[in-house]
mmCIF file of C-alpha atoms in Angstrom:
data_model
loop_
_atom_site.group_PDB
_atom_site.id
_atom_site.type_symbol
_atom_site.label_atom_id
_atom_site.label_comp_id
_atom_site.label_asym_id
_atom_site.label_seq_id
_atom_site.Cartn_x
_atom_site.Cartn_y
_atom_site.Cartn_z
ATOM 1 C CA UNK A 1 -219.951 -67.705 -86.567
ATOM 2 C CA UNK A 2 -218.626 -71.177 -87.340
ATOM 3 C CA UNK A 3 -216.510 -72.864 -84.680
ATOM 4 C CA UNK A 4 -214.104 -75.704 -85.430
ATOM 5 C CA UNK A 5 -212.279 -77.594 -82.704
ATOM 6 C CA UNK A 6 -208.761 -77.864 -84.098
ATOM 7 C CA UNK A 7 -207.495 -80.446 -81.611
ATOM 8 C CA UNK A 8 -209.572 -83.533 -80.741
ATOM 9 C CA UNK A 9 -208.079 -86.951 -79.932
ATOM 10 C CA UNK A 10 -209.617 -90.221 -81.095
ATOM 11 C CA UNK A 11 -208.885 -91.743 -77.707
ATOM 12 C CA UNK A 12 -212.109 -93.697 -77.236
ATOM 13 C CA UNK A 13 -212.275 -96.166 -80.166
ATOM 14 C CA UNK A 14 -215.636 -97.594 -79.147
ATOM 15 C CA UNK A 15 -217.348 -94.264 -78.579
ATOM 16 C CA UNK A 16 -220.625 -93.731 -80.402
ATOM 17 C CA UNK A 17 -220.356 -91.455 -83.404
ATOM 18 C CA UNK A 18 -223.962 -90.432 -82.830
ATOM 19 C CA UNK A 19 -223.147 -89.356 -79.272
ATOM 20 C CA UNK A 20 -220.107 -87.435 -80.497
ATOM 21 C CA UNK A 21 -222.158 -85.586 -83.099
ATOM 22 C CA UNK A 22 -224.818 -84.700 -80.533
ATOM 23 C CA UNK A 23 -222.284 -83.410 -77.999
ATOM 24 C CA UNK A 24 -220.312 -81.491 -80.630
ATOM 25 C CA UNK A 25 -223.524 -79.947 -81.953
ATOM 26 C CA UNK A 26 -224.631 -78.887 -78.477
ATOM 27 C CA UNK A 27 -221.232 -77.242 -77.994
ATOM 28 C CA UNK A 28 -221.796 -75.256 -81.209
ATOM 29 C CA UNK A 29 -219.203 -76.935 -83.430
ATOM 30 C CA UNK A 30 -219.379 -76.979 -87.207
ATOM 31 C CA UNK A 31 -216.447 -79.363 -87.521
ATOM 32 C CA UNK A 32 -213.179 -80.530 -86.041
ATOM 33 C CA UNK A 33 -209.696 -81.867 -86.608
ATOM 34 C CA UNK A 34 -209.547 -85.402 -85.169
ATOM 35 C CA UNK A 35 -206.197 -87.048 -84.416
ATOM 36 C CA UNK A 36 -205.747 -90.816 -84.654
ATOM 37 C CA UNK A 37 -204.706 -92.883 -81.623
ATOM 38 C CA UNK A 38 -201.008 -92.462 -80.872
ATOM 39 C CA UNK A 39 -198.259 -94.912 -81.822
ATOM 40 C CA UNK A 40 -198.149 -97.593 -79.153
ATOM 41 C CA UNK A 41 -201.893 -97.440 -78.479
ATOM 42 C CA UNK A 42 -203.509 -100.692 -77.412
ATOM 43 C CA UNK A 43 -206.755 -102.384 -78.351
ATOM 44 C CA UNK A 44 -209.256 -103.269 -75.652
ATOM 45 C CA UNK A 45 -207.746 -106.777 -75.473
ATOM 46 C CA UNK A 46 -204.381 -105.272 -74.523
ATOM 47 C CA UNK A 47 -202.679 -105.947 -77.858
ATOM 48 C CA UNK A 48 -200.738 -103.134 -79.490
ATOM 49 C CA UNK A 49 -202.574 -101.463 -82.330
ATOM 50 C CA UNK A 50 -200.840 -101.639 -85.740
ATOM 51 C CA UNK A 51 -200.429 -98.317 -87.491
ATOM 52 C CA UNK A 52 -202.776 -99.420 -90.285
ATOM 53 C CA UNK A 53 -205.506 -99.943 -87.680
ATOM 54 C CA UNK A 54 -204.938 -96.481 -86.178
ATOM 55 C CA UNK A 55 -205.137 -94.923 -89.633
ATOM 56 C CA UNK A 56 -208.269 -96.857 -90.578
ATOM 57 C CA UNK A 57 -209.986 -95.746 -87.378
ATOM 58 C CA UNK A 58 -209.582 -92.013 -87.945
ATOM 59 C CA UNK A 59 -210.422 -92.307 -91.645
ATOM 60 C CA UNK A 60 -213.608 -94.206 -90.742
ATOM 61 C CA UNK A 61 -214.638 -91.414 -88.359
ATOM 62 C CA UNK A 62 -213.984 -88.867 -91.080
ATOM 63 C CA UNK A 63 -216.025 -90.802 -93.652
ATOM 64 C CA UNK A 64 -218.978 -91.318 -91.308
ATOM 65 C CA UNK A 65 -219.083 -87.979 -89.452
ATOM 66 C CA UNK A 66 -219.425 -84.852 -91.593
ATOM 67 C CA UNK A 67 -217.008 -82.102 -90.658
ATOM 68 C CA UNK A 68 -214.266 -84.334 -89.216
ATOM 69 C CA UNK A 69 -210.791 -83.650 -90.634
ATOM 70 C CA UNK A 70 -208.578 -86.754 -90.127
ATOM 71 C CA UNK A 71 -204.986 -86.425 -88.905
ATOM 72 C CA UNK A 72 -202.637 -89.399 -88.538
ATOM 73 C CA UNK A 73 -200.276 -89.567 -85.544
ATOM 74 C CA UNK A 74 -196.825 -90.650 -86.676
ATOM 75 C CA UNK A 75 -193.485 -91.507 -85.063
ATOM 76 C CA UNK A 76 -190.705 -90.719 -87.578
ATOM 77 C CA UNK A 77 -188.320 -93.037 -85.735
ATOM 78 C CA UNK A 78 -190.276 -96.130 -86.757
ATOM 79 C CA UNK A 79 -188.491 -97.990 -89.546
ATOM 80 C CA UNK A 80 -191.468 -97.887 -91.900
ATOM 81 C CA UNK A 81 -192.456 -94.274 -91.183
ATOM 82 C CA UNK A 82 -192.016 -93.339 -94.844
ATOM 83 C CA UNK A 83 -194.457 -96.086 -95.852
ATOM 84 C CA UNK A 84 -196.895 -94.862 -93.214
ATOM 85 C CA UNK A 85 -196.810 -91.349 -94.679
ATOM 86 C CA UNK A 86 -197.237 -92.635 -98.223
ATOM 87 C CA UNK A 87 -200.199 -94.826 -97.249
ATOM 88 C CA UNK A 88 -201.882 -92.163 -95.110
ATOM 89 C CA UNK A 89 -201.663 -89.608 -97.922
ATOM 90 C CA UNK A 90 -202.969 -92.073 -100.503
ATOM 91 C CA UNK A 91 -205.899 -93.156 -98.330
ATOM 92 C CA UNK A 92 -207.052 -89.662 -97.422
ATOM 93 C CA UNK A 93 -205.394 -88.354 -94.251
ATOM 94 C CA UNK A 94 -205.618 -84.554 -94.250
ATOM 95 C CA UNK A 95 -202.439 -84.140 -92.188
ATOM 96 C CA UNK A 96 -200.111 -85.529 -89.544
ATOM 97 C CA UNK A 97 -199.414 -85.147 -85.826
ATOM 98 C CA UNK A 98 -196.247 -85.910 -83.840
ATOM 99 C CA UNK A 99 -194.844 -85.589 -80.320
ATOM 100 C CA UNK A 100 -191.053 -85.561 -80.179
ATOM 101 C CA UNK A 101 -190.361 -87.600 -77.057
ATOM 102 C CA UNK A 102 -186.884 -89.106 -77.072
ATOM 103 C CA UNK A 103 -185.756 -87.683 -80.409
ATOM 104 C CA UNK A 104 -184.946 -84.179 -81.673
ATOM 105 C CA UNK A 105 -187.350 -82.834 -84.303
ATOM 106 C CA UNK A 106 -184.366 -81.495 -86.259
ATOM 107 C CA UNK A 107 -182.529 -84.828 -86.393
ATOM 108 C CA UNK A 108 -181.704 -86.330 -89.787
ATOM 109 C CA UNK A 109 -184.180 -89.205 -89.599
ATOM 110 C CA UNK A 110 -187.075 -87.052 -88.437
ATOM 111 C CA UNK A 111 -186.304 -84.321 -90.972
ATOM 112 C CA UNK A 112 -186.580 -86.835 -93.824
ATOM 113 C CA UNK A 113 -190.125 -87.656 -92.765
ATOM 114 C CA UNK A 114 -191.117 -83.999 -92.280
ATOM 115 C CA UNK A 115 -189.798 -83.244 -95.773
ATOM 116 C CA UNK A 116 -191.792 -86.159 -97.190
ATOM 117 C CA UNK A 117 -194.939 -84.759 -95.559
ATOM 118 C CA UNK A 118 -194.223 -81.286 -96.956
ATOM 119 C CA UNK A 119 -193.628 -82.696 -100.448
ATOM 120 C CA UNK A 120 -196.989 -84.452 -100.221
ATOM 121 C CA UNK A 121 -198.599 -81.065 -99.523
ATOM 122 C CA UNK A 122 -199.874 -82.074 -96.073
ATOM 123 C CA UNK A 123 -199.740 -80.052 -92.826
ATOM 124 C CA UNK A 124 -197.907 -81.185 -89.700
ATOM 125 C CA UNK A 125 -199.081 -80.561 -86.125
ATOM 126 C CA UNK A 126 -196.634 -80.878 -83.236
ATOM 127 C CA UNK A 127 -197.250 -81.019 -79.543
ATOM 128 C CA UNK A 128 -194.979 -78.297 -78.226
ATOM 129 C CA UNK A 129 -194.746 -77.260 -74.602
ATOM 130 C CA UNK A 130 -194.386 -79.257 -71.429
ATOM 131 C CA UNK A 131 -195.905 -82.743 -71.314
ATOM 132 C CA UNK A 132 -198.374 -83.312 -68.504
ATOM 133 C CA UNK A 133 -197.580 -87.032 -68.342
ATOM 134 C CA UNK A 134 -194.353 -88.886 -67.602
ATOM 135 C CA UNK A 135 -192.799 -88.315 -71.041
ATOM 136 C CA UNK A 136 -189.639 -86.264 -71.473
ATOM 137 C CA UNK A 137 -190.474 -82.694 -72.566
ATOM 138 C CA UNK A 138 -186.906 -81.791 -73.573
ATOM 139 C CA UNK A 139 -187.563 -81.768 -77.334
ATOM 140 C CA UNK A 140 -190.936 -80.052 -77.004
ATOM 141 C CA UNK A 141 -189.402 -76.607 -76.498
ATOM 142 C CA UNK A 142 -189.910 -74.249 -79.442
ATOM 143 C CA UNK A 143 -186.221 -73.678 -80.176
ATOM 144 C CA UNK A 144 -185.798 -77.315 -81.250
ATOM 145 C CA UNK A 145 -188.176 -76.688 -84.180
ATOM 146 C CA UNK A 146 -186.030 -73.978 -85.740
ATOM 147 C CA UNK A 147 -184.605 -76.297 -88.460
ATOM 148 C CA UNK A 148 -188.111 -77.131 -89.704
ATOM 149 C CA UNK A 149 -188.692 -73.552 -90.828
ATOM 150 C CA UNK A 150 -186.229 -74.257 -93.653
ATOM 151 C CA UNK A 151 -188.255 -77.137 -95.134
ATOM 152 C CA UNK A 152 -189.704 -75.823 -98.415
ATOM 153 C CA UNK A 153 -193.477 -75.513 -98.352
ATOM 154 C CA UNK A 154 -193.981 -77.101 -94.929
ATOM 155 C CA UNK A 155 -197.182 -76.080 -93.126
ATOM 156 C CA UNK A 156 -196.202 -76.444 -89.481
ATOM 157 C CA UNK A 157 -198.347 -75.865 -86.393
ATOM 158 C CA UNK A 158 -196.932 -75.610 -82.874
ATOM 159 C CA UNK A 159 -199.707 -76.716 -80.533
ATOM 160 C CA UNK A 160 -200.442 -75.154 -77.138
ATOM 161 C CA UNK A 161 -198.312 -72.125 -78.158
ATOM 162 C CA UNK A 162 -195.602 -74.203 -76.421
ATOM 163 C CA UNK A 163 -196.941 -73.424 -72.938
ATOM 164 C CA UNK A 164 -195.225 -72.546 -70.591
ATOM 165 C CA UNK A 165 -192.538 -71.479 -73.116
ATOM 166 C CA UNK A 166 -194.950 -69.124 -74.871
ATOM 167 C CA UNK A 167 -192.525 -66.194 -75.183
ATOM 168 C CA UNK A 168 -189.996 -68.505 -76.835
ATOM 169 C CA UNK A 169 -192.740 -69.667 -79.210
ATOM 170 C CA UNK A 170 -193.661 -66.085 -80.116
ATOM 171 C CA UNK A 171 -189.958 -65.447 -80.663
ATOM 172 C CA UNK A 172 -189.897 -68.371 -83.098
ATOM 173 C CA UNK A 173 -192.872 -66.870 -84.909
ATOM 174 C CA UNK A 174 -190.994 -63.549 -85.130
ATOM 175 C CA UNK A 175 -188.013 -65.365 -86.668
ATOM 176 C CA UNK A 176 -190.247 -67.150 -89.162
ATOM 177 C CA UNK A 177 -191.959 -63.880 -90.120
ATOM 178 C CA UNK A 178 -188.652 -62.078 -90.609
ATOM 179 C CA UNK A 179 -187.263 -64.896 -92.780
ATOM 180 C CA UNK A 180 -190.504 -64.997 -94.768
ATOM 181 C CA UNK A 181 -190.357 -61.244 -95.459
ATOM 182 C CA UNK A 182 -186.749 -61.659 -96.609
ATOM 183 C CA UNK A 183 -187.908 -64.327 -99.044
ATOM 184 C CA UNK A 184 -185.515 -66.900 -97.589
ATOM 185 C CA UNK A 185 -188.157 -69.501 -96.587
ATOM 186 C CA UNK A 186 -191.447 -70.809 -98.002
ATOM 187 C CA UNK A 187 -192.741 -72.623 -94.909
ATOM 188 C CA UNK A 188 -195.851 -71.515 -93.035
ATOM 189 C CA UNK A 189 -196.008 -71.422 -89.235
ATOM 190 C CA UNK A 190 -199.295 -71.685 -87.346
ATOM 191 C CA UNK A 191 -199.893 -71.629 -83.594
ATOM 192 C CA UNK A 192 -202.550 -73.758 -81.903
ATOM 193 C CA UNK A 193 -203.922 -72.137 -78.721
ATOM 194 C CA UNK A 194 -205.216 -75.409 -77.233
ATOM 195 C CA UNK A 195 -204.662 -75.412 -73.424
ATOM 196 C CA UNK A 196 -201.880 -75.324 -71.989
ATOM 197 C CA UNK A 197 -202.657 -71.934 -70.786
ATOM 198 C CA UNK A 198 -205.820 -71.466 -68.709
ATOM 199 C CA UNK A 199 -207.166 -68.849 -66.310
ATOM 200 C CA UNK A 200 -205.104 -65.682 -66.005
ATOM 201 C CA UNK A 201 -202.377 -67.340 -68.093
ATOM 202 C CA UNK A 202 -204.810 -67.605 -70.999
ATOM 203 C CA UNK A 203 -205.755 -63.945 -70.815
ATOM 204 C CA UNK A 204 -202.081 -63.027 -70.798
ATOM 205 C CA UNK A 205 -201.326 -65.387 -73.696
ATOM 206 C CA UNK A 206 -204.038 -64.093 -76.024
ATOM 207 C CA UNK A 207 -203.148 -60.504 -75.122
ATOM 208 C CA UNK A 208 -199.502 -61.201 -75.984
ATOM 209 C CA UNK A 209 -200.383 -62.937 -79.253
ATOM 210 C CA UNK A 210 -202.711 -60.213 -80.522
ATOM 211 C CA UNK A 211 -200.540 -57.435 -79.115
ATOM 212 C CA UNK A 212 -197.083 -58.571 -80.254
ATOM 213 C CA UNK A 213 -197.158 -56.546 -83.510
ATOM 214 C CA UNK A 214 -196.669 -59.731 -85.555
ATOM 215 C CA UNK A 215 -199.093 -61.004 -88.247
ATOM 216 C CA UNK A 216 -200.578 -63.743 -86.079
ATOM 217 C CA UNK A 217 -204.244 -63.032 -86.858
ATOM 218 C CA UNK A 218 -204.381 -65.522 -89.737
ATOM 219 C CA UNK A 219 -202.160 -68.127 -88.040
ATOM 220 C CA UNK A 220 -203.940 -68.825 -84.725
ATOM 221 C CA UNK A 221 -206.058 -71.988 -84.390
ATOM 222 C CA UNK A 222 -208.563 -72.705 -81.614
ATOM 223 C CA UNK A 223 -208.655 -76.165 -80.029
ATOM 224 C CA UNK A 224 -209.629 -77.973 -76.839
ATOM 225 C CA UNK A 225 -207.526 -81.192 -76.558
ATOM 226 C CA UNK A 226 -210.733 -83.086 -75.736
ATOM 227 C CA UNK A 227 -211.471 -86.629 -76.878
ATOM 228 C CA UNK A 228 -214.114 -88.089 -79.136
ATOM 229 C CA UNK A 229 -216.155 -88.834 -76.000
ATOM 230 C CA UNK A 230 -216.760 -85.129 -76.265
ATOM 231 C CA UNK A 231 -217.261 -83.073 -73.108
ATOM 232 C CA UNK A 232 -219.658 -80.449 -74.431
ATOM 233 C CA UNK A 233 -219.703 -78.445 -71.180
ATOM 234 C CA UNK A 234 -215.930 -78.110 -71.139
ATOM 235 C CA UNK A 235 -215.897 -77.255 -74.836
ATOM 236 C CA UNK A 236 -218.564 -74.577 -74.325
ATOM 237 C CA UNK A 237 -216.502 -73.144 -71.476
ATOM 238 C CA UNK A 238 -213.358 -72.960 -73.630
ATOM 239 C CA UNK A 239 -215.235 -71.295 -76.488
ATOM 240 C CA UNK A 240 -216.992 -68.771 -74.270
ATOM 241 C CA UNK A 241 -213.801 -67.931 -72.354
ATOM 242 C CA UNK A 242 -211.878 -67.184 -75.538
ATOM 243 C CA UNK A 243 -214.770 -65.202 -77.006
ATOM 244 C CA UNK A 244 -214.898 -63.021 -73.895
ATOM 245 C CA UNK A 245 -211.132 -62.455 -73.956
ATOM 246 C CA UNK A 246 -211.168 -61.582 -77.663
ATOM 247 C CA UNK A 247 -214.043 -59.148 -77.112
ATOM 248 C CA UNK A 248 -212.119 -57.542 -74.254
ATOM 249 C CA UNK A 249 -209.105 -57.212 -76.565
ATOM 250 C CA UNK A 250 -211.412 -55.600 -79.162
ATOM 251 C CA UNK A 251 -210.740 -58.293 -81.729
ATOM 252 C CA UNK A 252 -213.323 -57.839 -84.488
ATOM 253 C CA UNK A 253 -215.809 -60.473 -85.621
ATOM 254 C CA UNK A 254 -213.923 -61.146 -88.848
ATOM 255 C CA UNK A 255 -210.721 -61.991 -86.956
ATOM 256 C CA UNK A 256 -212.694 -64.023 -84.428
ATOM 257 C CA UNK A 257 -214.063 -66.017 -87.371
ATOM 258 C CA UNK A 258 -210.499 -66.610 -88.517
ATOM 259 C CA UNK A 259 -209.489 -67.742 -85.033
ATOM 260 C CA UNK A 260 -212.401 -70.146 -84.528
ATOM 261 C CA UNK A 261 -212.570 -71.732 -88.002
ATOM 262 C CA UNK A 262 -210.980 -70.151 -91.077
ATOM 263 C CA UNK A 263 -207.340 -70.441 -89.984
ATOM 264 C CA UNK A 264 -207.743 -74.171 -89.411
ATOM 265 C CA UNK A 265 -209.250 -74.615 -92.868
ATOM 266 C CA UNK A 266 -206.356 -72.640 -94.362
ATOM 267 C CA UNK A 267 -203.886 -74.838 -92.462
ATOM 268 C CA UNK A 268 -205.365 -78.079 -93.763
ATOM 269 C CA UNK A 269 -206.153 -76.537 -97.178
ATOM 270 C CA UNK A 270 -209.461 -78.353 -97.403
ATOM 271 C CA UNK A 271 -213.116 -77.606 -96.810
ATOM 272 C CA UNK A 272 -214.731 -80.668 -95.218
ATOM 273 C CA UNK A 273 -218.282 -81.611 -96.087
ATOM 274 C CA UNK A 274 -220.574 -80.244 -93.394
ATOM 275 C CA UNK A 275 -224.050 -81.594 -92.738
ATOM 276 C CA UNK A 276 -225.249 -78.175 -91.646
ATOM 277 C CA UNK A 277 -224.226 -75.348 -89.357
ATOM 278 C CA UNK A 278 -223.412 -77.830 -86.611
ATOM 279 C CA UNK A 279 -222.656 -81.551 -86.448
ATOM 280 C CA UNK A 280 -225.602 -83.785 -87.185
ATOM 281 C CA UNK A 281 -227.945 -81.014 -88.295
#
């Protein structure tokens, strides 16, 4: 069974690509989604990193490491955000990531950028759920993303299943599914199960997701939230934990395959070049 990590951060710019491939291979990965450094990231000399530099970095990783799917982290409030989207699409970004700290995701300015991304045919990953740092989590609650369901053709993923607001997130999925069946929307909603939820909370979350009588089986994406200095032991633990829970829930191998790889590839609508079953092989 192929395993893709659907949530890795390019947080260590100087990290060895060879080391990453070795660690990812040991963890059993066939590929990953890698997210560029965030807006406001700094170089080692303490200078702020221009957005072009952040984009170039993740595209370079994608070009040099088979199986890496590059996502560009964008802030729609920046005055040249539309240019950033245009450039990222032209140069090969597979999708976009955002965290709505200090602005509502349904605000006019942000919605213009989300619509531009949808029109370009690219997916959009949001951090949803409480922030573990000092940032304001107010706009990371699922309900604030309701307006985005109306954007034609948008492929939207709510990361962390909005932990600890997971029930609210499942409720949003129920709304999306109902509107989709009515034919009133053309967006697609995915849920990223990256922790967030661990321990008993994770067992409860996966049981709720697979037991909620909603068509979530082809919309759930596995991820770790690890960095490109990849912690193979932690990754192995996450993979094994979820496999054990899915087995306990009697989720078949075909749906496990969807959870660990195929749903991510559907979300990004691309099949990255793989060097073999695992990285570097």
